[in-house]
Amino acid sequence: MTSRTRSTPIVNMPRLSAILAACALAGCMAPATAPAPQAPAAPVAPAAPRVVTPSVPVTPSVTPPAAPAVPTGPVDGRTGLHQAALISVTGDADSRFTVLFRPAQTDAAKIDAAPAQLCLQAGRGLEDSRTNKPGAGSAMPGVQMMIVTCSAA
């Protein structure tokens, strides 16, 4: 059996020292020197605080939807208002009614005639009628409330 030995390269130390000395003389290597002491820096004036203004989100202006054209559809038999405009009609014993409606969806003439129409359907005469102003404290924008009081039988 034969054994093989690995040969390791032998570094020639005198040769390496000669190369390093030549590089040092030629300026290839920077000499190791201590850092030069620095003069203390002049005090810096404190920077003015940066003013931060909160950004306010720009909200687009909200335009109300265009009023739909006055409907020509079916009309409620009790009030005479267009059914598309009528939200509810409530009453007590045929003498007092509350009507919720959308004035933009019916004719003004039909709104004016509605209280008398309600009382006529109940077989009574009109005693009093009030309608709130549009948007006056309403939880439902665009909706008005009409309170109709009919005369006693």
mmCIF file with all atom_site columns, C-alpha atoms in Angstrom:
data_model
loop_
_atom_site.group_PDB
_atom_site.id
_atom_site.type_symbol
_atom_site.label_atom_id
_atom_site.label_alt_id
_atom_site.label_comp_id
_atom_site.label_asym_id
_atom_site.label_entity_id
_atom_site.label_seq_id
_atom_site.pdbx_PDB_ins_code
_atom_site.Cartn_x
_atom_site.Cartn_y
_atom_site.Cartn_z
_atom_site.occupancy
_atom_site.B_iso_or_equiv
_atom_site.pdbx_formal_charge
_atom_site.auth_seq_id
_atom_site.auth_comp_id
_atom_site.auth_asym_id
_atom_site.auth_atom_id
_atom_site.pdbx_PDB_model_num
ATOM 1   C CA . MET A 1 1   ? 0.000    0.000  0.000   1.00 0.00 ? 1   MET A CA 1
ATOM 2   C CA . THR A 1 2   ? 1.233    3.344  -0.865  1.00 0.00 ? 2   THR A CA 1
ATOM 3   C CA . SER A 1 3   ? 0.441    6.389  1.101   1.00 0.00 ? 3   SER A CA 1
ATOM 4   C CA . ARG A 1 4   ? 0.197    9.762  -0.364  1.00 0.00 ? 4   ARG A CA 1
ATOM 5   C CA . THR A 1 5   ? 1.164    12.785 1.509   1.00 0.00 ? 5   THR A CA 1
ATOM 6   C CA . ARG A 1 6   ? -0.177   16.164 0.899   1.00 0.00 ? 6   ARG A CA 1
ATOM 7   C CA . SER A 1 7   ? 2.309    18.835 0.351   1.00 0.00 ? 7   SER A CA 1
ATOM 8   C CA . THR A 1 8   ? 1.683    22.245 1.864   1.00 0.00 ? 8   THR A CA 1
ATOM 9   C CA . PRO A 1 9   ? 3.273    25.254 0.271   1.00 0.00 ? 9   PRO A CA 1
ATOM 10  C CA . ILE A 1 10  ? 6.015    26.700 2.336   1.00 0.00 ? 10  ILE A CA 1
ATOM 11  C CA . VAL A 1 11  ? 5.864    30.430 2.697   1.00 0.00 ? 11  VAL A CA 1
ATOM 12  C CA . ASN A 1 12  ? 9.161    32.068 2.291   1.00 0.00 ? 12  ASN A CA 1
ATOM 13  C CA . MET A 1 13  ? 9.234    34.520 5.208   1.00 0.00 ? 13  MET A CA 1
ATOM 14  C CA . PRO A 1 14  ? 12.205   36.535 4.097   1.00 0.00 ? 14  PRO A CA 1
ATOM 15  C CA . ARG A 1 15  ? 10.631   37.043 0.703   1.00 0.00 ? 15  ARG A CA 1
ATOM 16  C CA . LEU A 1 16  ? 7.321    38.236 2.259   1.00 0.00 ? 16  LEU A CA 1
ATOM 17  C CA . SER A 1 17  ? 9.151    40.676 4.481   1.00 0.00 ? 17  SER A CA 1
ATOM 18  C CA . ALA A 1 18  ? 10.996   42.072 1.491   1.00 0.00 ? 18  ALA A CA 1
ATOM 19  C CA . ILE A 1 19  ? 7.732    42.630 -0.427  1.00 0.00 ? 19  ILE A CA 1
ATOM 20  C CA . LEU A 1 20  ? 6.116    44.415 2.520   1.00 0.00 ? 20  LEU A CA 1
ATOM 21  C CA . ALA A 1 21  ? 9.160    46.647 2.982   1.00 0.00 ? 21  ALA A CA 1
ATOM 22  C CA . ALA A 1 22  ? 9.161    47.535 -0.722  1.00 0.00 ? 22  ALA A CA 1
ATOM 23  C CA . CYS A 1 23  ? 5.473    48.448 -0.602  1.00 0.00 ? 23  CYS A CA 1
ATOM 24  C CA . ALA A 1 24  ? 6.008    50.630 2.443   1.00 0.00 ? 24  ALA A CA 1
ATOM 25  C CA . LEU A 1 25  ? 8.869    52.466 0.730   1.00 0.00 ? 25  LEU A CA 1
ATOM 26  C CA . ALA A 1 26  ? 6.882    52.887 -2.493  1.00 0.00 ? 26  ALA A CA 1
ATOM 27  C CA . GLY A 1 27  ? 3.933    54.420 -0.632  1.00 0.00 ? 27  GLY A CA 1
ATOM 28  C CA . CYS A 1 28  ? 1.534    51.592 -1.268  1.00 0.00 ? 28  CYS A CA 1
ATOM 29  C CA . MET A 1 29  ? 0.800    51.305 2.383   1.00 0.00 ? 29  MET A CA 1
ATOM 30  C CA . ALA A 1 30  ? -0.344   54.193 4.513   1.00 0.00 ? 30  ALA A CA 1
ATOM 31  C CA . PRO A 1 31  ? 1.643    54.588 7.671   1.00 0.00 ? 31  PRO A CA 1
ATOM 32  C CA . ALA A 1 32  ? -0.273   53.997 10.837  1.00 0.00 ? 32  ALA A CA 1
ATOM 33  C CA . THR A 1 33  ? -0.572   57.309 12.623  1.00 0.00 ? 33  THR A CA 1
ATOM 34  C CA . ALA A 1 34  ? -2.669   58.485 15.503  1.00 0.00 ? 34  ALA A CA 1
ATOM 35  C CA . PRO A 1 35  ? -5.604   60.747 14.606  1.00 0.00 ? 35  PRO A CA 1
ATOM 36  C CA . ALA A 1 36  ? -4.902   64.439 14.963  1.00 0.00 ? 36  ALA A CA 1
ATOM 37  C CA . PRO A 1 37  ? -6.708   66.069 17.879  1.00 0.00 ? 37  PRO A CA 1
ATOM 38  C CA . GLN A 1 38  ? -9.599   68.216 16.775  1.00 0.00 ? 38  GLN A CA 1
ATOM 39  C CA . ALA A 1 39  ? -10.466  71.591 18.218  1.00 0.00 ? 39  ALA A CA 1
ATOM 40  C CA . PRO A 1 40  ? -13.777  71.628 20.093  1.00 0.00 ? 40  PRO A CA 1
ATOM 41  C CA . ALA A 1 41  ? -16.609  72.669 17.826  1.00 0.00 ? 41  ALA A CA 1
ATOM 42  C CA . ALA A 1 42  ? -18.301  75.995 18.401  1.00 0.00 ? 42  ALA A CA 1
ATOM 43  C CA . PRO A 1 43  ? -21.651  75.617 20.169  1.00 0.00 ? 43  PRO A CA 1
ATOM 44  C CA . VAL A 1 44  ? -24.485  75.295 17.709  1.00 0.00 ? 44  VAL A CA 1
ATOM 45  C CA . ALA A 1 45  ? -27.495  77.528 18.228  1.00 0.00 ? 45  ALA A CA 1
ATOM 46  C CA . PRO A 1 46  ? -30.584  75.451 18.959  1.00 0.00 ? 46  PRO A CA 1
ATOM 47  C CA . ALA A 1 47  ? -32.755  75.023 15.905  1.00 0.00 ? 47  ALA A CA 1
ATOM 48  C CA . ALA A 1 48  ? -36.108  76.719 15.961  1.00 0.00 ? 48  ALA A CA 1
ATOM 49  C CA . PRO A 1 49  ? -38.877  74.208 16.633  1.00 0.00 ? 49  PRO A CA 1
ATOM 50  C CA . ARG A 1 50  ? -40.563  73.045 13.507  1.00 0.00 ? 50  ARG A CA 1
ATOM 51  C CA . VAL A 1 51  ? -44.143  74.215 13.419  1.00 0.00 ? 51  VAL A CA 1
ATOM 52  C CA . VAL A 1 52  ? -46.422  71.363 12.548  1.00 0.00 ? 52  VAL A CA 1
ATOM 53  C CA . THR A 1 53  ? -49.844  72.322 11.368  1.00 0.00 ? 53  THR A CA 1
ATOM 54  C CA . PRO A 1 54  ? -52.371  69.530 11.397  1.00 0.00 ? 54  PRO A CA 1
ATOM 55  C CA . SER A 1 55  ? -53.527  68.667 7.962   1.00 0.00 ? 55  SER A CA 1
ATOM 56  C CA . VAL A 1 56  ? -57.217  69.189 7.528   1.00 0.00 ? 56  VAL A CA 1
ATOM 57  C CA . PRO A 1 57  ? -58.713  66.807 5.026   1.00 0.00 ? 57  PRO A CA 1
ATOM 58  C CA . VAL A 1 58  ? -60.315  68.604 2.160   1.00 0.00 ? 58  VAL A CA 1
ATOM 59  C CA . THR A 1 59  ? -63.901  67.532 1.964   1.00 0.00 ? 59  THR A CA 1
ATOM 60  C CA . PRO A 1 60  ? -65.597  67.909 -1.335  1.00 0.00 ? 60  PRO A CA 1
ATOM 61  C CA . SER A 1 61  ? -68.581  70.178 -1.276  1.00 0.00 ? 61  SER A CA 1
ATOM 62  C CA . VAL A 1 62  ? -71.785  68.227 -1.070  1.00 0.00 ? 62  VAL A CA 1
ATOM 63  C CA . THR A 1 63  ? -74.405  69.318 -3.474  1.00 0.00 ? 63  THR A CA 1
ATOM 64  C CA . PRO A 1 64  ? -77.933  68.163 -2.859  1.00 0.00 ? 64  PRO A CA 1
ATOM 65  C CA . PRO A 1 65  ? -79.299  65.834 -5.484  1.00 0.00 ? 65  PRO A CA 1
ATOM 66  C CA . ALA A 1 66  ? -81.221  67.475 -8.241  1.00 0.00 ? 66  ALA A CA 1
ATOM 67  C CA . ALA A 1 67  ? -84.927  67.555 -7.560  1.00 0.00 ? 67  ALA A CA 1
ATOM 68  C CA . PRO A 1 68  ? -86.656  64.906 -9.600  1.00 0.00 ? 68  PRO A CA 1
ATOM 69  C CA . ALA A 1 69  ? -89.214  65.959 -12.119 1.00 0.00 ? 69  ALA A CA 1
ATOM 70  C CA . VAL A 1 70  ? -92.747  66.283 -10.784 1.00 0.00 ? 70  VAL A CA 1
ATOM 71  C CA . PRO A 1 71  ? -94.253  62.814 -11.087 1.00 0.00 ? 71  PRO A CA 1
ATOM 72  C CA . THR A 1 72  ? -97.278  62.135 -13.164 1.00 0.00 ? 72  THR A CA 1
ATOM 73  C CA . GLY A 1 73  ? -97.947  58.726 -11.580 1.00 0.00 ? 73  GLY A CA 1
ATOM 74  C CA . PRO A 1 74  ? -100.749 57.548 -9.328  1.00 0.00 ? 74  PRO A CA 1
ATOM 75  C CA . VAL A 1 75  ? -102.290 59.847 -6.747  1.00 0.00 ? 75  VAL A CA 1
ATOM 76  C CA . ASP A 1 76  ? -103.259 58.909 -3.171  1.00 0.00 ? 76  ASP A CA 1
ATOM 77  C CA . GLY A 1 77  ? -107.052 58.936 -2.754  1.00 0.00 ? 77  GLY A CA 1
ATOM 78  C CA . ARG A 1 78  ? -107.032 60.310 0.823   1.00 0.00 ? 78  ARG A CA 1
ATOM 79  C CA . THR A 1 79  ? -104.648 63.268 0.359   1.00 0.00 ? 79  THR A CA 1
ATOM 80  C CA . GLY A 1 80  ? -104.545 63.933 -3.355  1.00 0.00 ? 80  GLY A CA 1
ATOM 81  C CA . LEU A 1 81  ? -100.709 63.891 -3.232  1.00 0.00 ? 81  LEU A CA 1
ATOM 82  C CA . HIS A 1 82  ? -98.673  61.806 -5.654  1.00 0.00 ? 82  HIS A CA 1
ATOM 83  C CA . GLN A 1 83  ? -97.932  58.389 -4.151  1.00 0.00 ? 83  GLN A CA 1
ATOM 84  C CA . ALA A 1 84  ? -94.210  58.852 -4.846  1.00 0.00 ? 84  ALA A CA 1
ATOM 85  C CA . ALA A 1 85  ? -94.222  61.914 -2.554  1.00 0.00 ? 85  ALA A CA 1
ATOM 86  C CA . LEU A 1 86  ? -96.295  60.410 0.250   1.00 0.00 ? 86  LEU A CA 1
ATOM 87  C CA . ILE A 1 87  ? -94.404  58.741 3.108   1.00 0.00 ? 87  ILE A CA 1
ATOM 88  C CA . SER A 1 88  ? -97.165  58.199 5.667   1.00 0.00 ? 88  SER A CA 1
ATOM 89  C CA . VAL A 1 89  ? -100.615 59.312 6.747   1.00 0.00 ? 89  VAL A CA 1
ATOM 90  C CA . THR A 1 90  ? -101.663 58.715 10.353  1.00 0.00 ? 90  THR A CA 1
ATOM 91  C CA . GLY A 1 91  ? -104.744 59.895 12.194  1.00 0.00 ? 91  GLY A CA 1
ATOM 92  C CA . ASP A 1 92  ? -106.908 59.543 15.275  1.00 0.00 ? 92  ASP A CA 1
ATOM 93  C CA . ALA A 1 93  ? -110.666 59.075 15.089  1.00 0.00 ? 93  ALA A CA 1
ATOM 94  C CA . ASP A 1 94  ? -110.929 60.937 11.748  1.00 0.00 ? 94  ASP A CA 1
ATOM 95  C CA . SER A 1 95  ? -110.343 64.352 13.322  1.00 0.00 ? 95  SER A CA 1
ATOM 96  C CA . ARG A 1 96  ? -106.576 64.865 13.329  1.00 0.00 ? 96  ARG A CA 1
ATOM 97  C CA . PHE A 1 97  ? -104.056 63.684 10.720  1.00 0.00 ? 97  PHE A CA 1
ATOM 98  C CA . THR A 1 98  ? -100.295 63.781 10.390  1.00 0.00 ? 98  THR A CA 1
ATOM 99  C CA . VAL A 1 99  ? -98.903  63.538 6.871   1.00 0.00 ? 99  VAL A CA 1
ATOM 100 C CA . LEU A 1 100 ? -95.213  63.033 6.027   1.00 0.00 ? 100 LEU A CA 1
ATOM 101 C CA . PHE A 1 101 ? -94.385  63.886 2.420   1.00 0.00 ? 101 PHE A CA 1
ATOM 102 C CA . ARG A 1 102 ? -91.614  64.974 0.046   1.00 0.00 ? 102 ARG A CA 1
ATOM 103 C CA . PRO A 1 103 ? -92.622  68.347 -1.421  1.00 0.00 ? 103 PRO A CA 1
ATOM 104 C CA . ALA A 1 104 ? -90.076  68.080 -4.232  1.00 0.00 ? 104 ALA A CA 1
ATOM 105 C CA . GLN A 1 105 ? -91.961  65.088 -5.651  1.00 0.00 ? 105 GLN A CA 1
ATOM 106 C CA . THR A 1 106 ? -95.418  66.578 -5.980  1.00 0.00 ? 106 THR A CA 1
ATOM 107 C CA . ASP A 1 107 ? -97.164  69.754 -7.108  1.00 0.00 ? 107 ASP A CA 1
ATOM 108 C CA . ALA A 1 108 ? -97.469  72.733 -4.748  1.00 0.00 ? 108 ALA A CA 1
ATOM 109 C CA . ALA A 1 109 ? -101.178 72.980 -5.622  1.00 0.00 ? 109 ALA A CA 1
ATOM 110 C CA . LYS A 1 110 ? -101.698 69.373 -4.485  1.00 0.00 ? 110 LYS A CA 1
ATOM 111 C CA . ILE A 1 111 ? -99.933  70.152 -1.172  1.00 0.00 ? 111 ILE A CA 1
ATOM 112 C CA . ASP A 1 112 ? -102.228 73.132 -0.556  1.00 0.00 ? 112 ASP A CA 1
ATOM 113 C CA . ALA A 1 113 ? -105.327 71.057 -1.358  1.00 0.00 ? 113 ALA A CA 1
ATOM 114 C CA . ALA A 1 114 ? -104.328 67.996 0.735   1.00 0.00 ? 114 ALA A CA 1
ATOM 115 C CA . PRO A 1 115 ? -105.735 69.142 4.146   1.00 0.00 ? 115 PRO A CA 1
ATOM 116 C CA . ALA A 1 116 ? -109.218 69.795 2.756   1.00 0.00 ? 116 ALA A CA 1
ATOM 117 C CA . GLN A 1 117 ? -109.079 66.516 0.802   1.00 0.00 ? 117 GLN A CA 1
ATOM 118 C CA . LEU A 1 118 ? -108.230 64.569 4.006   1.00 0.00 ? 118 LEU A CA 1
ATOM 119 C CA . CYS A 1 119 ? -111.087 66.065 5.980   1.00 0.00 ? 119 CYS A CA 1
ATOM 120 C CA . LEU A 1 120 ? -113.514 65.609 3.060   1.00 0.00 ? 120 LEU A CA 1
ATOM 121 C CA . GLN A 1 121 ? -112.591 61.886 2.883   1.00 0.00 ? 121 GLN A CA 1
ATOM 122 C CA . ALA A 1 122 ? -113.324 61.655 6.643   1.00 0.00 ? 122 ALA A CA 1
ATOM 123 C CA . GLY A 1 123 ? -116.721 63.336 6.162   1.00 0.00 ? 123 GLY A CA 1
ATOM 124 C CA . ARG A 1 124 ? -115.712 66.481 8.056   1.00 0.00 ? 124 ARG A CA 1
ATOM 125 C CA . GLY A 1 125 ? -114.734 70.055 7.340   1.00 0.00 ? 125 GLY A CA 1
ATOM 126 C CA . LEU A 1 126 ? -111.234 71.510 7.584   1.00 0.00 ? 126 LEU A CA 1
ATOM 127 C CA . GLU A 1 127 ? -110.598 73.308 10.872  1.00 0.00 ? 127 GLU A CA 1
ATOM 128 C CA . ASP A 1 128 ? -106.805 73.884 10.856  1.00 0.00 ? 128 ASP A CA 1
ATOM 129 C CA . SER A 1 129 ? -103.680 72.886 8.958   1.00 0.00 ? 129 SER A CA 1
ATOM 130 C CA . ARG A 1 130 ? -99.975  73.470 9.590   1.00 0.00 ? 130 ARG A CA 1
ATOM 131 C CA . THR A 1 131 ? -96.917  72.444 7.597   1.00 0.00 ? 131 THR A CA 1
ATOM 132 C CA . ASN A 1 132 ? -93.375  72.734 8.912   1.00 0.00 ? 132 ASN A CA 1
ATOM 133 C CA . LYS A 1 133 ? -90.672  74.439 6.894   1.00 0.00 ? 133 LYS A CA 1
ATOM 134 C CA . PRO A 1 134 ? -88.392  72.181 4.850   1.00 0.00 ? 134 PRO A CA 1
ATOM 135 C CA . GLY A 1 135 ? -85.426  70.981 6.901   1.00 0.00 ? 135 GLY A CA 1
ATOM 136 C CA . ALA A 1 136 ? -86.646  72.656 10.110  1.00 0.00 ? 136 ALA A CA 1
ATOM 137 C CA . GLY A 1 137 ? -85.110  70.270 12.638  1.00 0.00 ? 137 GLY A CA 1
ATOM 138 C CA . SER A 1 138 ? -86.062  67.311 10.531  1.00 0.00 ? 138 SER A CA 1
ATOM 139 C CA . ALA A 1 139 ? -84.281  64.032 10.995  1.00 0.00 ? 139 ALA A CA 1
ATOM 140 C CA . MET A 1 140 ? -85.294  63.266 7.419   1.00 0.00 ? 140 MET A CA 1
ATOM 141 C CA . PRO A 1 141 ? -83.927  65.875 4.991   1.00 0.00 ? 141 PRO A CA 1
ATOM 142 C CA . GLY A 1 142 ? -86.293  66.754 2.196   1.00 0.00 ? 142 GLY A CA 1
ATOM 143 C CA . VAL A 1 143 ? -89.349  65.572 4.152   1.00 0.00 ? 143 VAL A CA 1
ATOM 144 C CA . GLN A 1 144 ? -92.047  67.858 5.506   1.00 0.00 ? 144 GLN A CA 1
ATOM 145 C CA . MET A 1 145 ? -94.753  67.198 8.065   1.00 0.00 ? 145 MET A CA 1
ATOM 146 C CA . MET A 1 146 ? -98.329  68.433 7.740   1.00 0.00 ? 146 MET A CA 1
ATOM 147 C CA . ILE A 1 147 ? -100.721 68.381 10.713  1.00 0.00 ? 147 ILE A CA 1
ATOM 148 C CA . VAL A 1 148 ? -104.389 68.602 9.749   1.00 0.00 ? 148 VAL A CA 1
ATOM 149 C CA . THR A 1 149 ? -107.255 69.106 12.197  1.00 0.00 ? 149 THR A CA 1
ATOM 150 C CA . CYS A 1 150 ? -110.767 68.467 10.973  1.00 0.00 ? 150 CYS A CA 1
ATOM 151 C CA . SER A 1 151 ? -113.923 69.937 12.495  1.00 0.00 ? 151 SER A CA 1
ATOM 152 C CA . ALA A 1 152 ? -116.161 67.862 14.748  1.00 0.00 ? 152 ALA A CA 1
ATOM 153 C CA . ALA A 1 153 ? -118.947 65.899 13.125  1.00 0.00 ? 153 ALA A CA 1
#
